[in-house]
Every structure is written in structure tokens, then in C-alpha cells.
Amino acid sequence: MCVYLQSGMAIFFYMDNDATKAIVAAFYDTADLIVREIRTEWVKADLIFIDAMTDSQQIDLNLIRPLSEYRGEKLDYDGIKGVATTGCAIRLTDVDDGIKSVSSGDAVLILEGQVIVFGVRKGNVRAISEPPTSLVVKGPREGFVEDLKTNMVLLRRRIRSNKLIFMSLTAGRFTETNIVVAFVKGIAKEDIVEKVTNRIKAVDTDGIVDSSAISKILEPRPYSLFKQLGNTEKPDVVADKLLDGRVAILVDGSPIAITLPFLLIEDVQVTQDSYNRNSRATFLRLMRVFAIFFALILPASYVAVQMHQYQILPLQLLITVLNASEGIPFSPIIEMLVALVFFEILGEASVRMPRHVGMALSVVGAIVLGDTAVKAGMLSSVTVLIVAISGIGIYTVPDEVGVISVLRMMLVIVGGLLGIYGILLSVIAVVAYLTSIDCYGVSYLSPFAPIEDESLRRSIVQYNLTDKPYRDPALGLFNKKRLIINK
Amino acid sequence: MNYLTKNQLAIIIFFLPLVFKMSMLPSLLYETSGADSYFAIGLITAIEFLQMWLVLYVVDKGGIAGIKELYGKAVAIAISLPFFLVMGLKSVLFVTEIYVYVGDYLFYNVSFMPLIVSLLIIVCYLASKGAKTIGRIFELSVWLIPIIILLGVLFGKVKLYPQYLTPLFDNGFGTVIKGIDKYIIYAFDFSPLLFFRVEKKKNVRVLIGSLACVIAVVSCYIVLIASYGRATFLITDAFAHLASFNVVISEIGSLDWPSAILWLTTSIGNVALKISAMSDILAEMKIKKNAGAFVLTLAIGLIIIFLTKGFDPILDFATGPVKYVVIGIEILAPIIILALYAVKKKEVRLEAAN
């Protein structure tokens, strides 16, 4: 006999139970595939599952034992539902689906040629904990885990509405990764949901092992220096964004959720802000913007001033700079690049190192090496100071660290070649590039360009919930009203 | 790609006439019109805004795109070509002014070739992106104005001598007319708008933008003259001098970053808007917009590097008889476009009546 699977594979077999043989053959005798024959006077069935992916206790107690101990009429699908004591039993019409179910960790029972799936997956999921990438002083500490269903529950707990829709997709020929597109029906723009699902469906690849791969598929400009999708490990952040009309994408095996459309200003706003007084939160947001700006500009400006426009410095400051850089064997541009590269290597090493060693390395790098470099006359103290200020400033917006550090290097080179004029031109070029990016119909620099009056106010100034009657107009939603106060 | 929102339009209307009137023109105009140059620039700006309403009326009717729909591509190209020449001339003049202003006054120690090449790369990039991106750049530039004003208010030490402004028309009204006549080429920056689509809504912001521009231009000239008196003709970098009134710069260096960024951004945006409109005309001739923007920018670069060789020759050319051709095109061409719309409307009405 020959069975043609949907995947195009043809399987030949000559044994008693056709479906069992088809599934076994499809797994090419893999070591972890278990076929448990149940052969009694009343039941002749094969139970197929993958070892360690299934809950062996459930299989023993709820399937094998009741089936083995069954005494009665010949069993069929309806009959077995009364015998097996697992929660979920589904009859399949296709052997291919049986193979997929076994791959996913379910147990498949072949009974009289019928394929019945039992949901007995093992629930060994990492405990919900505070994500290390977004630690908070105050606020929810739950973070997403690698299990998709747990992540869906975390969202469902926050939005207990039938309007919260999880649209399920599968991607990856080998990985068969489950992907969920989450949105709130009636708030999110359905054309964005459609675009997202179409883009994911259009990609036929070997495998999707993490949400970063989906990001690259969904980003309008995947090779851009700037990230164009939001990502977070925190369900409270995702829930908030869903209520704002955004769409979230969860990928099985990844604790990082993707949100879109994404605006650059989102990285400046953090959940912690809502726990601060409004004035404090607004002040902190402004400080983040200034910190990023200075982190970006300061090293390049210092190089440009030293190499080209030293005359713009007041005399006192010029003397300080000249004294500090006296005897340094490198040109200002090389000196700054060396310091920045050194800083980047230090940062990368402390991330990769085991936690405690990394901590020690940071201290050694920041204090001992910096001081030694200055004393040895390799780097000037002003250069070390500027790199340190820039290095601290960059981390006020952690999600943009990668972008800023690359841009910072580029600006230093331009500042060294063309002076302050080059820096200004480069800033204009970067801004021009950013203004040209549209993420799912929304300008990346919105609400600043184009100006959206309503969202402009709240982008920097922190408002109370009761002072935000409308959803972000920059997103162009149809359902704009957010707040109704019953008097 | 070529769509402007009402905010962007209002902001562009504020900046377009302002930017190149605030660099080298104050000194040039002072040489011709003396202390009355603020009056002359007021009239030049007023004339410019009269033409702007004409242009906006045409844009409201459908602009050049409407002519193409009604009369076909050939007529649209024929109407666009005079604008192409005017915008080309002004682009060469303004790019030259940018590099002279930047290279000679704003920053020293930047050599000519890297300066002009890097400038043109940015202009080309912006022009190829079209009105939407340029409009957004102008929107972002607005945020620098409150910073400049704040620095001025907090740290400003301006000594004004109103007597420098009087007596009005000391040398007669003729000098004012002479100044307007000579530098009228600095007016009429709105023709690129004919090639873009604009959000159609009752727009008070456009009116506010245009009034704010007139007030800003005239008051800046008044402040310059009242501060520097007869030395105004030496102020070839007016914007930087205005900004340098704030004393904070003496603490952190003699460069006012916000004003330098604002001037550079808006001047680049001004030229990019023109080249973008010109590349749209080329696009009608089957030349892709990106390629058109590149060719035009390259041509401007080559003209500046090999032909004009400095600001004075191109200024002499632009303020010579050619300026009357420019005025003729800028005023007559929109009127012709309106006439074409009226003719077509009449034809449609007659057809409906028959």
C-alpha cells in the first residue's frame, strides 16, 4: 500500500496498521519516537508519541491503563472518549495532521484505522519572572516566557475581553513554529493585521526559531540601522499597546513580543513613568532626549573642535583642552575612535562574561584602565571624560544603544573629516532619512513630523489617564475615543 | 510622496521666504537702500506673498497635475519649463550662497570641494525623497525656534539704537525702489508648490505662517540695523550675528548651534524643494525622479565648480536683466494656468448646456 502525504512524500508499507506505519516511516526511525501497542481482546490500538515531550504520567494513567483495562464492546472514537480520561481528544482525517501532532508533543492513538489525538504535552515551562532587559523599580514584574500559550494567558489576564483576538499562524517548514498575531477587535486597524499575516504567510523558510526572524520579515526596511518595530518582554507593556490600537506578534519559543506600528518616541517613554509624578516623568523624558543627543554629538564635536574649529572655544576652555591633550601620540580622531572602540569592547565583554566576572571587568575597565591610559599618555583625560559621559548617556534609552553607538562612531569620523559643518550635515541627513520612514502607514517620527497636535502634547508630557480622552491620533485609528467619564 | 499637510504648508510658507533673506541679503540690501533696507525687504516680502496667494489659488485648482489631466502631458510640460529654468537659476544662486555663507562665515577651515560635494549629496537625497520628507524636515526645524528665542530671552544682551533707523527715506524713496528692483530675485520662492499636492482645508495656519514670516523678516532687519547701524553692510552672515546676541555662547564657544542648524536645514530644504519640483518635471519626460534629482544636483554642482566660480558672478547674473524674465514667469505663468482652467471650465459648461 502507498500513502501520499501532503508534504509530497510517498510512504510504502505492508503491515497491519497502515496509519501507524505511515507515521513511523515519516519519522525515519528517530530514537525518541515511542510506539506503544495495546493489544487486548477488546482493544487493538497503537499509541504514538515522542518521549520527553509528552507527560508520561498522563499517558500511563489516562490512556494506557484505561485502554488496557477496558472490557466491553469494540471501541470506536465515540467509545474511547468515555474510556480515556484526558481532557482533549480530537479525531483527525489526515495522517499528515497526525504526524504534526506527534511532532508538537501530542500523543496519537491509531484505533481501527482512525487517528485520534490526545493533548498530553509536558508543561515544562520556565517560571514567569522579571525580564532582565526591562527591570523596574515600581510596577508589574511579570515577563513573557518561551511558551506561547503562557504568554497568551499573560495577555488575556490583562485584557479580559472577547475582543482580544489571537490569530494563529504557522511558519517554518521544519520548525512549524506557532505565531500569534494579537489585536483588540474594534480598535486596531484590520488592514495592518492583514498586512502582517500576509507577510508572515508569504515567507516559506526552513525555520523560525525566534521572534527576531519575524521582526526582519515585518520591518519595512530590514537593513536599516534603526529598528522599526517595538519589542518588549513585558505583558503589561504589550497590553497597553494593544489598547492603544497596536498589533502584537508572539512567537513560540521567544519571550520577546513584537509590537507595531512603532514610533521612535516610544523608546523614550517607559512604563516606570506612570509611577512617577507627572512633572517628574516629563522631566525624565526630556532628560532622556538630551542624554541621547549629547551621547551622540559630544565625541564628534570634541574631535571637530580640536581638528577644525578650535577657535570657537572660549580661551579658558581651549587652554584646558590643549593642556589635557598635550603629548598624546594620536590625532584627535584616532584618539577618540580608540577610546570608543575600547568602550564598545568593554561593554560587549561585560555582557558576554559570567555575571560576577562581568561586574568586576566593568569596574576594572572603567576605573583602572581609563586611569592608566591617561597616566600612560595614551588618551587625554578630556577624551576619557567625554567617552564616559557619552557612554552613560547612551544607556538612558537602552533600546537604542545599538543605533546610537554606530552613529556615534560615524559622526566622529565625519567630524574629523569635515568639522562641525560635517556633523550638522550628517545630523540633517539622519533626520531626513528618519522622516522618510513610514512604519505600516505611520510616520516613524510622528508626532513631531508630521505634527499631530493631540499626540504631540502627550509624547513628552506625562498625562493622567483621565486627561487622555483619545487614542494616539498618529496611528490613524477609526476608533479614537478612549475615555468616557460617567458623571 | 509629493503631499504636504496643512501644517507643513504653513511652516514651509514661513521658512521659504525667510531663510535666504537672512544670510547675505541684509548687507547687500543695506548697500543699496541704506537704513531703509528694512522697508525695502518688507515690500519685497509683501510682493512675494501676493504671488504666493496666486500660487496657492492655482494649487487649490489642481496645480500642474490638473493641467496635465485637462490638456495632456505636452501642455503641462510646456507650462512647467519656464518654472524649471527659474528654479534652476535660483538653485544655483542659493547653493552658491550656502557654501559661501558656510565656508566663509559660519565655519572656517572647511575646504571648498568637500563642502560642496557633501552639501549636494544631502540636497540630492532630500530632493529624491519628495515633498513629504522635505515638509517633515521643515516641521522638525520649527522646534529650534523656541530654543533660539529661549536662549535669546535668557542670555540675550542686545543694545538697540533706534536712531540708526531714522530718519526714514533720508535718501528718498528711490533707494528703496532701487533695492527692491535689484534684489527682487530673492522673492518668488513658492513656485515649487505648484508641483505638489496640498491638503485642502480652510487653512488659517497658512495666513499665520505668512504674516509671521513678514514680521520675522522685517523685525530681524530692524534689529540688525538698530544694532550695527552703518556697519550693517559688513554683516554678511546675518543669521549668525542675530543669534550671537545671546551671551551663553561666550561660555561654551562662539557658535550658536540651534541657529546654525536651523539655517542650514531650512536652506537645504529650500533648495531640495526646488530640485524635487524640477525632477518631477523631468519625470514627465520619462526620467525617473531619483535619476532626475541626481542629474540636476550634479548639473548644479558642475555649474558652481566650473562656471560661476564664486558668489559674485552668479549674483551679478541673477540681479541683472534676467530677473525681469524671472518676475515675468513667476507672475504670468500662474495667471496663464488659471486662464487655462477657466477656458476648460467654460468648455465643460457649454458642453453641458448643449
JSON list of N, CA, C and O in Angstrom, two decimals, chain B residues 158-190:
[
{"chain": "B", "resi": 158, "resn": "VAL", "atom": "N", "xyz": [21.15, 92.63, 24.06]},
{"chain": "B", "resi": 158, "resn": "VAL", "atom": "CA", "xyz": [21.05, 93.36, 22.80]},
{"chain": "B", "resi": 158, "resn": "VAL", "atom": "C", "xyz": [21.00, 94.85, 23.12]},
{"chain": "B", "resi": 158, "resn": "VAL", "atom": "O", "xyz": [20.20, 95.29, 23.94]},
{"chain": "B", "resi": 159, "resn": "LYS", "atom": "N", "xyz": [21.88, 95.59, 22.46]},
{"chain": "B", "resi": 159, "resn": "LYS", "atom": "CA", "xyz": [21.82, 97.04, 22.60]},
{"chain": "B", "resi": 159, "resn": "LYS", "atom": "C", "xyz": [21.29, 97.60, 21.30]},
{"chain": "B", "resi": 159, "resn": "LYS", "atom": "O", "xyz": [21.96, 97.49, 20.26]},
{"chain": "B", "resi": 160, "resn": "LEU", "atom": "N", "xyz": [20.09, 98.17, 21.36]},
{"chain": "B", "resi": 160, "resn": "LEU", "atom": "CA", "xyz": [19.47, 98.70, 20.14]},
{"chain": "B", "resi": 160, "resn": "LEU", "atom": "C", "xyz": [19.56, 100.22, 20.15]},
{"chain": "B", "resi": 160, "resn": "LEU", "atom": "O", "xyz": [19.36, 100.86, 21.19]},
{"chain": "B", "resi": 161, "resn": "TYR", "atom": "N", "xyz": [19.85, 100.76, 18.99]},
{"chain": "B", "resi": 161, "resn": "TYR", "atom": "CA", "xyz": [19.90, 102.22, 18.85]},
{"chain": "B", "resi": 161, "resn": "TYR", "atom": "C", "xyz": [18.86, 102.61, 17.80]},
{"chain": "B", "resi": 161, "resn": "TYR", "atom": "O", "xyz": [19.17, 102.61, 16.60]},
{"chain": "B", "resi": 162, "resn": "PRO", "atom": "N", "xyz": [17.65, 102.98, 18.26]},
{"chain": "B", "resi": 162, "resn": "PRO", "atom": "CA", "xyz": [16.57, 103.27, 17.30]},
{"chain": "B", "resi": 162, "resn": "PRO", "atom": "C", "xyz": [16.93, 104.40, 16.35]},
{"chain": "B", "resi": 162, "resn": "PRO", "atom": "O", "xyz": [16.40, 104.47, 15.23]},
{"chain": "B", "resi": 163, "resn": "GLN", "atom": "N", "xyz": [17.84, 105.28, 16.78]},
{"chain": "B", "resi": 163, "resn": "GLN", "atom": "CA", "xyz": [18.21, 106.40, 15.91]},
{"chain": "B", "resi": 163, "resn": "GLN", "atom": "C", "xyz": [18.86, 105.95, 14.61]},
{"chain": "B", "resi": 163, "resn": "GLN", "atom": "O", "xyz": [18.85, 106.68, 13.62]},
{"chain": "B", "resi": 164, "resn": "TYR", "atom": "N", "xyz": [19.42, 104.72, 14.61]},
{"chain": "B", "resi": 164, "resn": "TYR", "atom": "CA", "xyz": [20.00, 104.20, 13.37]},
{"chain": "B", "resi": 164, "resn": "TYR", "atom": "C", "xyz": [18.94, 103.97, 12.30]},
{"chain": "B", "resi": 164, "resn": "TYR", "atom": "O", "xyz": [19.26, 103.88, 11.12]},
{"chain": "B", "resi": 165, "resn": "LEU", "atom": "N", "xyz": [17.68, 103.84, 12.74]},
{"chain": "B", "resi": 165, "resn": "LEU", "atom": "CA", "xyz": [16.60, 103.55, 11.79]},
{"chain": "B", "resi": 165, "resn": "LEU", "atom": "C", "xyz": [16.00, 104.83, 11.21]},
{"chain": "B", "resi": 165, "resn": "LEU", "atom": "O", "xyz": [15.20, 104.77, 10.26]},
{"chain": "B", "resi": 166, "resn": "THR", "atom": "N", "xyz": [16.31, 105.93, 11.78]},
{"chain": "B", "resi": 166, "resn": "THR", "atom": "CA", "xyz": [15.71, 107.19, 11.34]},
{"chain": "B", "resi": 166, "resn": "THR", "atom": "C", "xyz": [16.81, 108.11, 10.77]},
{"chain": "B", "resi": 166, "resn": "THR", "atom": "O", "xyz": [17.99, 107.90, 11.08]},
{"chain": "B", "resi": 167, "resn": "PRO", "atom": "N", "xyz": [16.49, 109.09, 10.03]},
{"chain": "B", "resi": 167, "resn": "PRO", "atom": "CA", "xyz": [15.16, 109.40, 9.50]},
{"chain": "B", "resi": 167, "resn": "PRO", "atom": "C", "xyz": [14.79, 108.45, 8.35]},
{"chain": "B", "resi": 167, "resn": "PRO", "atom": "O", "xyz": [15.68, 108.04, 7.60]},
{"chain": "B", "resi": 168, "resn": "LEU", "atom": "N", "xyz": [13.51, 108.17, 8.25]},
{"chain": "B", "resi": 168, "resn": "LEU", "atom": "CA", "xyz": [13.04, 107.27, 7.20]},
{"chain": "B", "resi": 168, "resn": "LEU", "atom": "C", "xyz": [13.13, 108.00, 5.85]},
{"chain": "B", "resi": 168, "resn": "LEU", "atom": "O", "xyz": [12.87, 109.20, 5.76]},
{"chain": "B", "resi": 169, "resn": "PHE", "atom": "N", "xyz": [13.50, 107.31, 4.85]},
{"chain": "B", "resi": 169, "resn": "PHE", "atom": "CA", "xyz": [13.64, 107.83, 3.48]},
{"chain": "B", "resi": 169, "resn": "PHE", "atom": "C", "xyz": [14.56, 109.05, 3.45]},
{"chain": "B", "resi": 169, "resn": "PHE", "atom": "O", "xyz": [14.25, 110.07, 2.83]},
{"chain": "B", "resi": 170, "resn": "ASP", "atom": "N", "xyz": [15.66, 108.91, 4.18]},
{"chain": "B", "resi": 170, "resn": "ASP", "atom": "CA", "xyz": [16.63, 110.02, 4.24]},
{"chain": "B", "resi": 170, "resn": "ASP", "atom": "C", "xyz": [17.18, 110.32, 2.85]},
{"chain": "B", "resi": 170, "resn": "ASP", "atom": "O", "xyz": [17.41, 111.47, 2.49]},
{"chain": "B", "resi": 171, "resn": "ASN", "atom": "N", "xyz": [17.39, 109.27, 2.09]},
{"chain": "B", "resi": 171, "resn": "ASN", "atom": "CA", "xyz": [17.91, 109.45, 0.72]},
{"chain": "B", "resi": 171, "resn": "ASN", "atom": "C", "xyz": [16.80, 109.38, -0.32]},
{"chain": "B", "resi": 171, "resn": "ASN", "atom": "O", "xyz": [17.04, 109.07, -1.48]},
{"chain": "B", "resi": 172, "resn": "GLY", "atom": "N", "xyz": [15.56, 109.57, 0.12]},
{"chain": "B", "resi": 172, "resn": "GLY", "atom": "CA", "xyz": [14.43, 109.50, -0.80]},
{"chain": "B", "resi": 172, "resn": "GLY", "atom": "C", "xyz": [13.93, 108.08, -0.97]},
{"chain": "B", "resi": 172, "resn": "GLY", "atom": "O", "xyz": [14.60, 107.11, -0.58]},
{"chain": "B", "resi": 173, "resn": "PHE", "atom": "N", "xyz": [12.74, 107.96, -1.56]},
{"chain": "B", "resi": 173, "resn": "PHE", "atom": "CA", "xyz": [12.13, 106.64, -1.73]},
{"chain": "B", "resi": 173, "resn": "PHE", "atom": "C", "xyz": [12.81, 105.85, -2.86]},
{"chain": "B", "resi": 173, "resn": "PHE", "atom": "O", "xyz": [12.67, 104.64, -2.97]},
{"chain": "B", "resi": 174, "resn": "GLY", "atom": "N", "xyz": [13.57, 106.60, -3.65]},
{"chain": "B", "resi": 174, "resn": "GLY", "atom": "CA", "xyz": [14.25, 105.98, -4.80]},
{"chain": "B", "resi": 174, "resn": "GLY", "atom": "C", "xyz": [15.18, 104.85, -4.40]},
{"chain": "B", "resi": 174, "resn": "GLY", "atom": "O", "xyz": [15.27, 103.83, -5.09]},
{"chain": "B", "resi": 175, "resn": "THR", "atom": "N", "xyz": [15.86, 105.01, -3.28]},
{"chain": "B", "resi": 175, "resn": "THR", "atom": "CA", "xyz": [16.81, 103.96, -2.85]},
{"chain": "B", "resi": 175, "resn": "THR", "atom": "C", "xyz": [16.08, 102.68, -2.47]},
{"chain": "B", "resi": 175, "resn": "THR", "atom": "O", "xyz": [16.59, 101.58, -2.67]},
{"chain": "B", "resi": 176, "resn": "VAL", "atom": "N", "xyz": [14.88, 102.89, -1.92]},
{"chain": "B", "resi": 176, "resn": "VAL", "atom": "CA", "xyz": [14.06, 101.71, -1.56]},
{"chain": "B", "resi": 176, "resn": "VAL", "atom": "C", "xyz": [13.67, 100.97, -2.83]},
{"chain": "B", "resi": 176, "resn": "VAL", "atom": "O", "xyz": [13.81, 99.74, -2.94]},
{"chain": "B", "resi": 177, "resn": "ILE", "atom": "N", "xyz": [13.19, 101.75, -3.81]},
{"chain": "B", "resi": 177, "resn": "ILE", "atom": "CA", "xyz": [12.77, 101.15, -5.09]},
{"chain": "B", "resi": 177, "resn": "ILE", "atom": "C", "xyz": [13.96, 100.45, -5.76]},
{"chain": "B", "resi": 177, "resn": "ILE", "atom": "O", "xyz": [13.85, 99.35, -6.30]},
{"chain": "B", "resi": 178, "resn": "LYS", "atom": "N", "xyz": [15.12, 101.12, -5.67]},
{"chain": "B", "resi": 178, "resn": "LYS", "atom": "CA", "xyz": [16.34, 100.56, -6.28]},
{"chain": "B", "resi": 178, "resn": "LYS", "atom": "C", "xyz": [16.70, 99.21, -5.63]},
{"chain": "B", "resi": 178, "resn": "LYS", "atom": "O", "xyz": [17.06, 98.25, -6.31]},
{"chain": "B", "resi": 179, "resn": "GLY", "atom": "N", "xyz": [16.57, 99.17, -4.31]},
{"chain": "B", "resi": 179, "resn": "GLY", "atom": "CA", "xyz": [16.86, 97.93, -3.58]},
{"chain": "B", "resi": 179, "resn": "GLY", "atom": "C", "xyz": [15.89, 96.82, -3.96]},
{"chain": "B", "resi": 179, "resn": "GLY", "atom": "O", "xyz": [16.30, 95.68, -4.19]},
{"chain": "B", "resi": 180, "resn": "ILE", "atom": "N", "xyz": [14.61, 97.19, -4.04]},
{"chain": "B", "resi": 180, "resn": "ILE", "atom": "CA", "xyz": [13.60, 96.18, -4.42]},
{"chain": "B", "resi": 180, "resn": "ILE", "atom": "C", "xyz": [13.90, 95.68, -5.83]},
{"chain": "B", "resi": 180, "resn": "ILE", "atom": "O", "xyz": [13.88, 94.47, -6.09]},
{"chain": "B", "resi": 181, "resn": "ASP", "atom": "N", "xyz": [14.18, 96.62, -6.71]},
{"chain": "B", "resi": 181, "resn": "ASP", "atom": "CA", "xyz": [14.43, 96.25, -8.12]},
{"chain": "B", "resi": 181, "resn": "ASP", "atom": "C", "xyz": [15.65, 95.32, -8.22]},
{"chain": "B", "resi": 181, "resn": "ASP", "atom": "O", "xyz": [15.60, 94.30, -8.92]},
{"chain": "B", "resi": 182, "resn": "LYS", "atom": "N", "xyz": [16.70, 95.65, -7.48]},
{"chain": "B", "resi": 182, "resn": "LYS", "atom": "CA", "xyz": [17.93, 94.87, -7.64]},
{"chain": "B", "resi": 182, "resn": "LYS", "atom": "C", "xyz": [17.80, 93.46, -7.05]},
{"chain": "B", "resi": 182, "resn": "LYS", "atom": "O", "xyz": [18.29, 92.50, -7.64]},
{"chain": "B", "resi": 183, "resn": "TYR", "atom": "N", "xyz": [17.13, 93.37, -5.91]},
{"chain": "B", "resi": 183, "resn": "TYR", "atom": "CA", "xyz": [17.14, 92.07, -5.22]},
{"chain": "B", "resi": 183, "resn": "TYR", "atom": "C", "xyz": [15.78, 91.36, -5.22]},
{"chain": "B", "resi": 183, "resn": "TYR", "atom": "O", "xyz": [15.52, 90.52, -4.38]},
{"chain": "B", "resi": 184, "resn": "ILE", "atom": "N", "xyz": [14.95, 91.73, -6.19]},
{"chain": "B", "resi": 184, "resn": "ILE", "atom": "CA", "xyz": [13.63, 91.09, -6.29]},
{"chain": "B", "resi": 184, "resn": "ILE", "atom": "C", "xyz": [13.76, 89.60, -6.60]},
{"chain": "B", "resi": 184, "resn": "ILE", "atom": "O", "xyz": [12.85, 88.81, -6.32]},
{"chain": "B", "resi": 185, "resn": "ILE", "atom": "N", "xyz": [14.93, 89.19, -7.10]},
{"chain": "B", "resi": 185, "resn": "ILE", "atom": "CA", "xyz": [15.16, 87.78, -7.40]},
{"chain": "B", "resi": 185, "resn": "ILE", "atom": "C", "xyz": [15.06, 86.92, -6.12]},
{"chain": "B", "resi": 185, "resn": "ILE", "atom": "O", "xyz": [14.76, 85.74, -6.18]},
{"chain": "B", "resi": 186, "resn": "TYR", "atom": "N", "xyz": [15.27, 87.58, -4.97]},
{"chain": "B", "resi": 186, "resn": "TYR", "atom": "CA", "xyz": [15.17, 86.85, -3.70]},
{"chain": "B", "resi": 186, "resn": "TYR", "atom": "C", "xyz": [13.72, 86.57, -3.31]},
{"chain": "B", "resi": 186, "resn": "TYR", "atom": "O", "xyz": [13.45, 85.86, -2.33]},
{"chain": "B", "resi": 187, "resn": "ALA", "atom": "N", "xyz": [12.77, 87.16, -4.06]},
{"chain": "B", "resi": 187, "resn": "ALA", "atom": "CA", "xyz": [11.36, 86.85, -3.80]},
{"chain": "B", "resi": 187, "resn": "ALA", "atom": "C", "xyz": [10.97, 85.66, -4.68]},
{"chain": "B", "resi": 187, "resn": "ALA", "atom": "O", "xyz": [11.81, 85.07, -5.36]},
{"chain": "B", "resi": 188, "resn": "PHE", "atom": "N", "xyz": [9.73, 85.31, -4.67]},
{"chain": "B", "resi": 188, "resn": "PHE", "atom": "CA", "xyz": [9.18, 84.26, -5.55]},
{"chain": "B", "resi": 188, "resn": "PHE", "atom": "C", "xyz": [9.81, 82.88, -5.32]},
{"chain": "B", "resi": 188, "resn": "PHE", "atom": "O", "xyz": [10.43, 82.31, -6.20]},
{"chain": "B", "resi": 189, "resn": "ASP", "atom": "N", "xyz": [9.66, 82.39, -4.11]},
{"chain": "B", "resi": 189, "resn": "ASP", "atom": "CA", "xyz": [10.18, 81.05, -3.81]},
{"chain": "B", "resi": 189, "resn": "ASP", "atom": "C", "xyz": [9.08, 79.99, -3.77]},
{"chain": "B", "resi": 189, "resn": "ASP", "atom": "O", "xyz": [9.35, 78.85, -3.39]},
{"chain": "B", "resi": 190, "resn": "PHE", "atom": "N", "xyz": [7.86, 80.38, -4.12]},
{"chain": "B", "resi": 190, "resn": "PHE", "atom": "CA", "xyz": [6.75, 79.45, -3.89]},
{"chain": "B", "resi": 190, "resn": "PHE", "atom": "C", "xyz": [6.36, 78.59, -5.08]},
{"chain": "B", "resi": 190, "resn": "PHE", "atom": "O", "xyz": [5.49, 77.73, -4.96]}
]
